[in-house]
Short mmCIF file of C-alpha atoms in Angstrom, two decimals:
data_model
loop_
_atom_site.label_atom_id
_atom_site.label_comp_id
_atom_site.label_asym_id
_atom_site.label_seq_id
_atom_site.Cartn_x
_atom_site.Cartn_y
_atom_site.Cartn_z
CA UNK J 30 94.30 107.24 202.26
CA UNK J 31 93.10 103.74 202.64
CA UNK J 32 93.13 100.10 200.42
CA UNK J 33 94.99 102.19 197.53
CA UNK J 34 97.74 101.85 194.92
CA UNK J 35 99.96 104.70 194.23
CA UNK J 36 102.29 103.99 191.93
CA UNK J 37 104.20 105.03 188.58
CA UNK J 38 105.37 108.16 189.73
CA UNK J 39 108.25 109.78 187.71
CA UNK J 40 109.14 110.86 191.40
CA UNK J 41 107.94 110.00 195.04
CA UNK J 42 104.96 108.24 194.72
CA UNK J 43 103.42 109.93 197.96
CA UNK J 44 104.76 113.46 199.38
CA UNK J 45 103.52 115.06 202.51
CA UNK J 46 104.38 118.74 203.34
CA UNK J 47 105.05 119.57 207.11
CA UNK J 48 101.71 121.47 207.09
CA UNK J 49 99.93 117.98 205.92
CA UNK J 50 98.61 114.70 207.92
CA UNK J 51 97.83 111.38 206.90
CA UNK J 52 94.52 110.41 208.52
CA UNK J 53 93.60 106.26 208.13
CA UNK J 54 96.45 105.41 206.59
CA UNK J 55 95.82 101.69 206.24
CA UNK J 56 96.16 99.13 203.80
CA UNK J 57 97.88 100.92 201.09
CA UNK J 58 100.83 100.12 198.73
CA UNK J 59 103.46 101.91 197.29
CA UNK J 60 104.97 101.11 194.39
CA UNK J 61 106.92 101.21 191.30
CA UNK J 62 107.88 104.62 191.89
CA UNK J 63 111.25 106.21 190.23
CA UNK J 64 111.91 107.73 193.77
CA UNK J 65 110.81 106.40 197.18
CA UNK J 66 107.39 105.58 197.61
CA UNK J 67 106.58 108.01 200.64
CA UNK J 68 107.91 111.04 202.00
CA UNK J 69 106.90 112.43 204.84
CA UNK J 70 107.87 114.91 207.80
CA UNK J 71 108.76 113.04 211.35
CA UNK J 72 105.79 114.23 212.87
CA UNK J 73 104.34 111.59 210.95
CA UNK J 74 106.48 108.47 210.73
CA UNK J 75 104.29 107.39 213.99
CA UNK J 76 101.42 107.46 212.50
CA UNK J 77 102.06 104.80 209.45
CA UNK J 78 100.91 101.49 209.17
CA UNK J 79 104.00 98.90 209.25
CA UNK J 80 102.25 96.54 207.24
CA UNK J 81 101.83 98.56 204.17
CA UNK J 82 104.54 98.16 201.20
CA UNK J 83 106.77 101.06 201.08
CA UNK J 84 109.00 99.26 198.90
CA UNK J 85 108.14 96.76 195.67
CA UNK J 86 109.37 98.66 192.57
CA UNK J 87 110.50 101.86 193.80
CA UNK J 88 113.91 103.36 192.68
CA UNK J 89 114.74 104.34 196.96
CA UNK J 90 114.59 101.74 198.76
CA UNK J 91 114.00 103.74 201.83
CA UNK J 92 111.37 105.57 203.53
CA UNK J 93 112.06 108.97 202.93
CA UNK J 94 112.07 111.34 205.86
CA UNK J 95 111.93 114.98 204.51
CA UNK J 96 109.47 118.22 205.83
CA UNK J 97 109.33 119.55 202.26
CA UNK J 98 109.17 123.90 203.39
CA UNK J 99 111.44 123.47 206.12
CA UNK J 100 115.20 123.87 205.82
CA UNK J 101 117.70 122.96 208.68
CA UNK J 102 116.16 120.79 211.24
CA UNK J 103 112.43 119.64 212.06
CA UNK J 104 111.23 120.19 215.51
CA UNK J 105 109.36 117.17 216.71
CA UNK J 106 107.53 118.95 219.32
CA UNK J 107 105.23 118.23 222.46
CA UNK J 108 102.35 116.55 221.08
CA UNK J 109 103.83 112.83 221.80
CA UNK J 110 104.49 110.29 222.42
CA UNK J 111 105.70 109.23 219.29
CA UNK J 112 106.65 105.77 218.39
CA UNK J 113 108.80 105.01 214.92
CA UNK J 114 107.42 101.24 213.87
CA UNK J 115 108.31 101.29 210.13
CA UNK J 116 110.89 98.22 210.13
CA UNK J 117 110.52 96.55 206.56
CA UNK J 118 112.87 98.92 205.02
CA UNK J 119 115.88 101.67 206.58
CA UNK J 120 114.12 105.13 207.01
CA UNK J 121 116.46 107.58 205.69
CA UNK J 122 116.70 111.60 206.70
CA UNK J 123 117.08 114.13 204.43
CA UNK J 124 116.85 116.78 207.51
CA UNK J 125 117.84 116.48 210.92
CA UNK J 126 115.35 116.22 213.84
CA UNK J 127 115.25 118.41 217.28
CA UNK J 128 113.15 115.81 219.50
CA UNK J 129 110.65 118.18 221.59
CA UNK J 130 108.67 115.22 222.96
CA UNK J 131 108.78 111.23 224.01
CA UNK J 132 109.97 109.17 220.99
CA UNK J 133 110.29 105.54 221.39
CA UNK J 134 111.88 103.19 218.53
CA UNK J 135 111.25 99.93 218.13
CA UNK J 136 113.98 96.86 218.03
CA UNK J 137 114.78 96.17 214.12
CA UNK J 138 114.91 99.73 213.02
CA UNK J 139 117.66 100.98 210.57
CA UNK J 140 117.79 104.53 210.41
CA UNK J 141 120.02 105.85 207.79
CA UNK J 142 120.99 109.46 207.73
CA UNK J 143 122.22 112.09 204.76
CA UNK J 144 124.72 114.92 205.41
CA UNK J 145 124.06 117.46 207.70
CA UNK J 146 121.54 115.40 209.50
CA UNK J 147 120.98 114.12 213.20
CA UNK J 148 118.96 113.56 216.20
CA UNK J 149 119.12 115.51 218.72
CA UNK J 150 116.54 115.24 222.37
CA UNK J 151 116.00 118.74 223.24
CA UNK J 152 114.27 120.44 226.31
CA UNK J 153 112.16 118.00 228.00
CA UNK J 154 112.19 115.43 225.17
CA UNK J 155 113.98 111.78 225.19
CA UNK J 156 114.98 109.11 222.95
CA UNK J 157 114.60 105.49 223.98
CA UNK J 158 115.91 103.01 221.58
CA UNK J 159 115.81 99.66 222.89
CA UNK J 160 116.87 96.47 220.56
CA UNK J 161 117.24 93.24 221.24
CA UNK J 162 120.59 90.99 220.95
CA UNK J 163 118.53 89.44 218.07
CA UNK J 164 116.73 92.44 216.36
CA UNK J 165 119.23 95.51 217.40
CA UNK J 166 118.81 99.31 216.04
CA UNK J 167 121.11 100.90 213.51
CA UNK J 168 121.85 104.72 213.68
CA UNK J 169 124.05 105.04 210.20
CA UNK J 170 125.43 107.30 207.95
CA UNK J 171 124.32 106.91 204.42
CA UNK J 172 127.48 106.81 203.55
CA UNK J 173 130.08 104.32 205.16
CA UNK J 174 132.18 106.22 205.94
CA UNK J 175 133.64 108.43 209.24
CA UNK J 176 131.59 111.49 208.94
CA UNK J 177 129.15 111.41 207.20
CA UNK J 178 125.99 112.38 209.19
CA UNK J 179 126.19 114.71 212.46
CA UNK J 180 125.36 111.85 214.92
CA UNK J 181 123.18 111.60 218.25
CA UNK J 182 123.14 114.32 220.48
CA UNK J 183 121.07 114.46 223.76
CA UNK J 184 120.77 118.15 225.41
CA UNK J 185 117.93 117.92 227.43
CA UNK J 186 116.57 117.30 230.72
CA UNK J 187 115.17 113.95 231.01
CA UNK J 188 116.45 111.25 232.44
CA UNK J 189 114.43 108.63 230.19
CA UNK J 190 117.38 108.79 227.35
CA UNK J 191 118.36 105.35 226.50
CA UNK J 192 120.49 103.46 223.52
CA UNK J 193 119.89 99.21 224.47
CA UNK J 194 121.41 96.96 221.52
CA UNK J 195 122.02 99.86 219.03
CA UNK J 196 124.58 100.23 216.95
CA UNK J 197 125.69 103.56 216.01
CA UNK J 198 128.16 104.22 212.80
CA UNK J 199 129.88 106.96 210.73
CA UNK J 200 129.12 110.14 213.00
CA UNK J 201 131.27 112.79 214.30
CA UNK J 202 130.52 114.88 211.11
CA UNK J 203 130.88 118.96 212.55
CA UNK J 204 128.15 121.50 212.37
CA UNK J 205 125.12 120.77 214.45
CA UNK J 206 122.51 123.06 215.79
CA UNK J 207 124.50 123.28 218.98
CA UNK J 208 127.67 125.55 219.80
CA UNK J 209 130.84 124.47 221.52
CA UNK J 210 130.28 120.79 221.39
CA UNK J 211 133.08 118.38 219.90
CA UNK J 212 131.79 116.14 216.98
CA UNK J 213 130.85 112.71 218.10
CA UNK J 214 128.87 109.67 217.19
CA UNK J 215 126.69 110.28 220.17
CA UNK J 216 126.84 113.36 221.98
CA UNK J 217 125.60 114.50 225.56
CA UNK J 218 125.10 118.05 227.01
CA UNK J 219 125.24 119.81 230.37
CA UNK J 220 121.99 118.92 231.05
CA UNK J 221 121.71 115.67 229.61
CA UNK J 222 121.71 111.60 230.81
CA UNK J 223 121.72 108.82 228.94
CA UNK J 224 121.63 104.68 229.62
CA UNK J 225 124.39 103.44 227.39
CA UNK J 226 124.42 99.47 227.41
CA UNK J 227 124.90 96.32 224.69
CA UNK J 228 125.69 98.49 222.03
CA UNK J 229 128.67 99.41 219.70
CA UNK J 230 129.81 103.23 218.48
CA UNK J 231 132.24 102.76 215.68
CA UNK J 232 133.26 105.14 212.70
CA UNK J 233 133.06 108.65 214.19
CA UNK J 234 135.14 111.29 212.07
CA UNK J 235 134.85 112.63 216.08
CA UNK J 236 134.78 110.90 219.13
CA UNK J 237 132.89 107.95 219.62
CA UNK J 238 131.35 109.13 222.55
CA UNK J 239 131.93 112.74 223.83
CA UNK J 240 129.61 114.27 227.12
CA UNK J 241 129.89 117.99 227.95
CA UNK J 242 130.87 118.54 231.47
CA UNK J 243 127.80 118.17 233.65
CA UNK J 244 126.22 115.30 231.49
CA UNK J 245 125.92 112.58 233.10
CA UNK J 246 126.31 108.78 230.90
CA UNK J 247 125.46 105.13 232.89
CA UNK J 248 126.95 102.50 233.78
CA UNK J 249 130.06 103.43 234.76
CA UNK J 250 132.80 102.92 233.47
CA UNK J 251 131.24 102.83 230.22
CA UNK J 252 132.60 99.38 229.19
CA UNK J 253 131.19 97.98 232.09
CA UNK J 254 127.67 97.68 229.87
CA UNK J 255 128.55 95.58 227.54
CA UNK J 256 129.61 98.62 224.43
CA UNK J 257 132.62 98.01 221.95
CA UNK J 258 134.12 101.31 220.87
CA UNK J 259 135.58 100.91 217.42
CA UNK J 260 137.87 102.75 215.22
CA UNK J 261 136.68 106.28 215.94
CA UNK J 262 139.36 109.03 215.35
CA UNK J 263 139.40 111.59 218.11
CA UNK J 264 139.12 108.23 220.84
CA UNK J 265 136.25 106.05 221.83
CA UNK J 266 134.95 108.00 224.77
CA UNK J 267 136.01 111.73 226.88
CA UNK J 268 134.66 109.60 229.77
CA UNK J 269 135.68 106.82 231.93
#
């Protein structure tokens, strides 16, 4: 789909299964739609053009994240790296994500999450979300309030996990896709590492942050990088 107008929709203007691709997808515009003007599995938030308008008219003003014929949680497998660009407007998820692969996002990103939803870095994926003091990245719930969306959860093996100038809200909410493992904004496994620095974790129905024995979180203490801990109800952090 290239130099088009879809628009008018008594629903999404655009909907992409998890079976489907977008090949070329340049120069188009979205608009006037009752619901969001794309939706679209993870597997292809990489692949759409930044400049096109997601937004003028349309009833959500969000890019909708959905694998329409999956339930639970999309795996964003090997097949990477991926790299989520779309900053004119919050991308919101209807599902959570299991992150098989590299994914990069880019400073000035707002990702807004529903119920029930999360990302969580699995076997030998990794997140790297690196803002800027001017142009951080948001990790919400769609909802303001503690609880509301599962949170950030790294489980895997790779050492390349990093949160730089994020800010990460409204998490803790119970029920993710792994056993034994205490509600928390942001969440680390056994196996997992992450680079915490410049950032704030506030609002968690859990913990702010809470890392399974054997994970391992940098700098240490965790202060000592520059991260404000806010009004989180089980404590800010399990770790020094």
């Amino acid at each position: 789909v290239s130099q088009s107008v879809i628009h008018h929709s008594s629903g999404t203007g655009l909907t992409v299964r998890h079976t489907g691709a977008l090949v070329g997808f340049t120069g188009v515009a979205l608009r006037d739609n009752a619901f969001a003007g794309l939706q679209v599995p993870a597997a292809l938030v990489g692949g759409l053009d930044p400049a096109a308008d997601y937004l003028t008219g349309n009833g959500r003003p969000y890019l909708d994240v959905r694998a329409p014929g999956i339930v639970g949680y999309e795996n964003l497998a090997p097949g990477g790296p991926h790299t989520w660009q779309i900053t004119s407007l919050p991308i919101r998820f209807g599902q959570g994500v299991l992150i098989g692969t590299s994914l990069t996002i880019v400073p000035g990103a707002r990702l807004i999450f529903g119920s029930g939803t999360g990302l969580f870095v699995t076997g030998g994926g990794s997140l790297s979300a690196v803002g800027t003091a001017a142009s951080p990245i948001t990790f919400a719930g769609e909802q303001a309030v503690p609880g509301s969306w599962q949170g950030l959860g790294f489980f895997g093996t790779s050492s390349a996990n990093e949160l730089t100038h994020v800010a990460v809200g409204f998490g803790g909410q119970p029920g993710g896709p792994f056993i034994g493992i205490e509600p928390a904004n942001v969440m680390v496994g056994a196996t997992g590492e992450l680079l915490l620095q410049n950032s704030s974790v506030t609002g968690s129905s859990g913990w702010g942050l809470w890392v399974e024995n054997g994970g391992r979180v940098s700098p240490t203490p965790v202060a000592s990088g520059g991260n404000v801990f806010r009004n989180n109800v089980k404590g800010d952090s399990n770790v020094p």
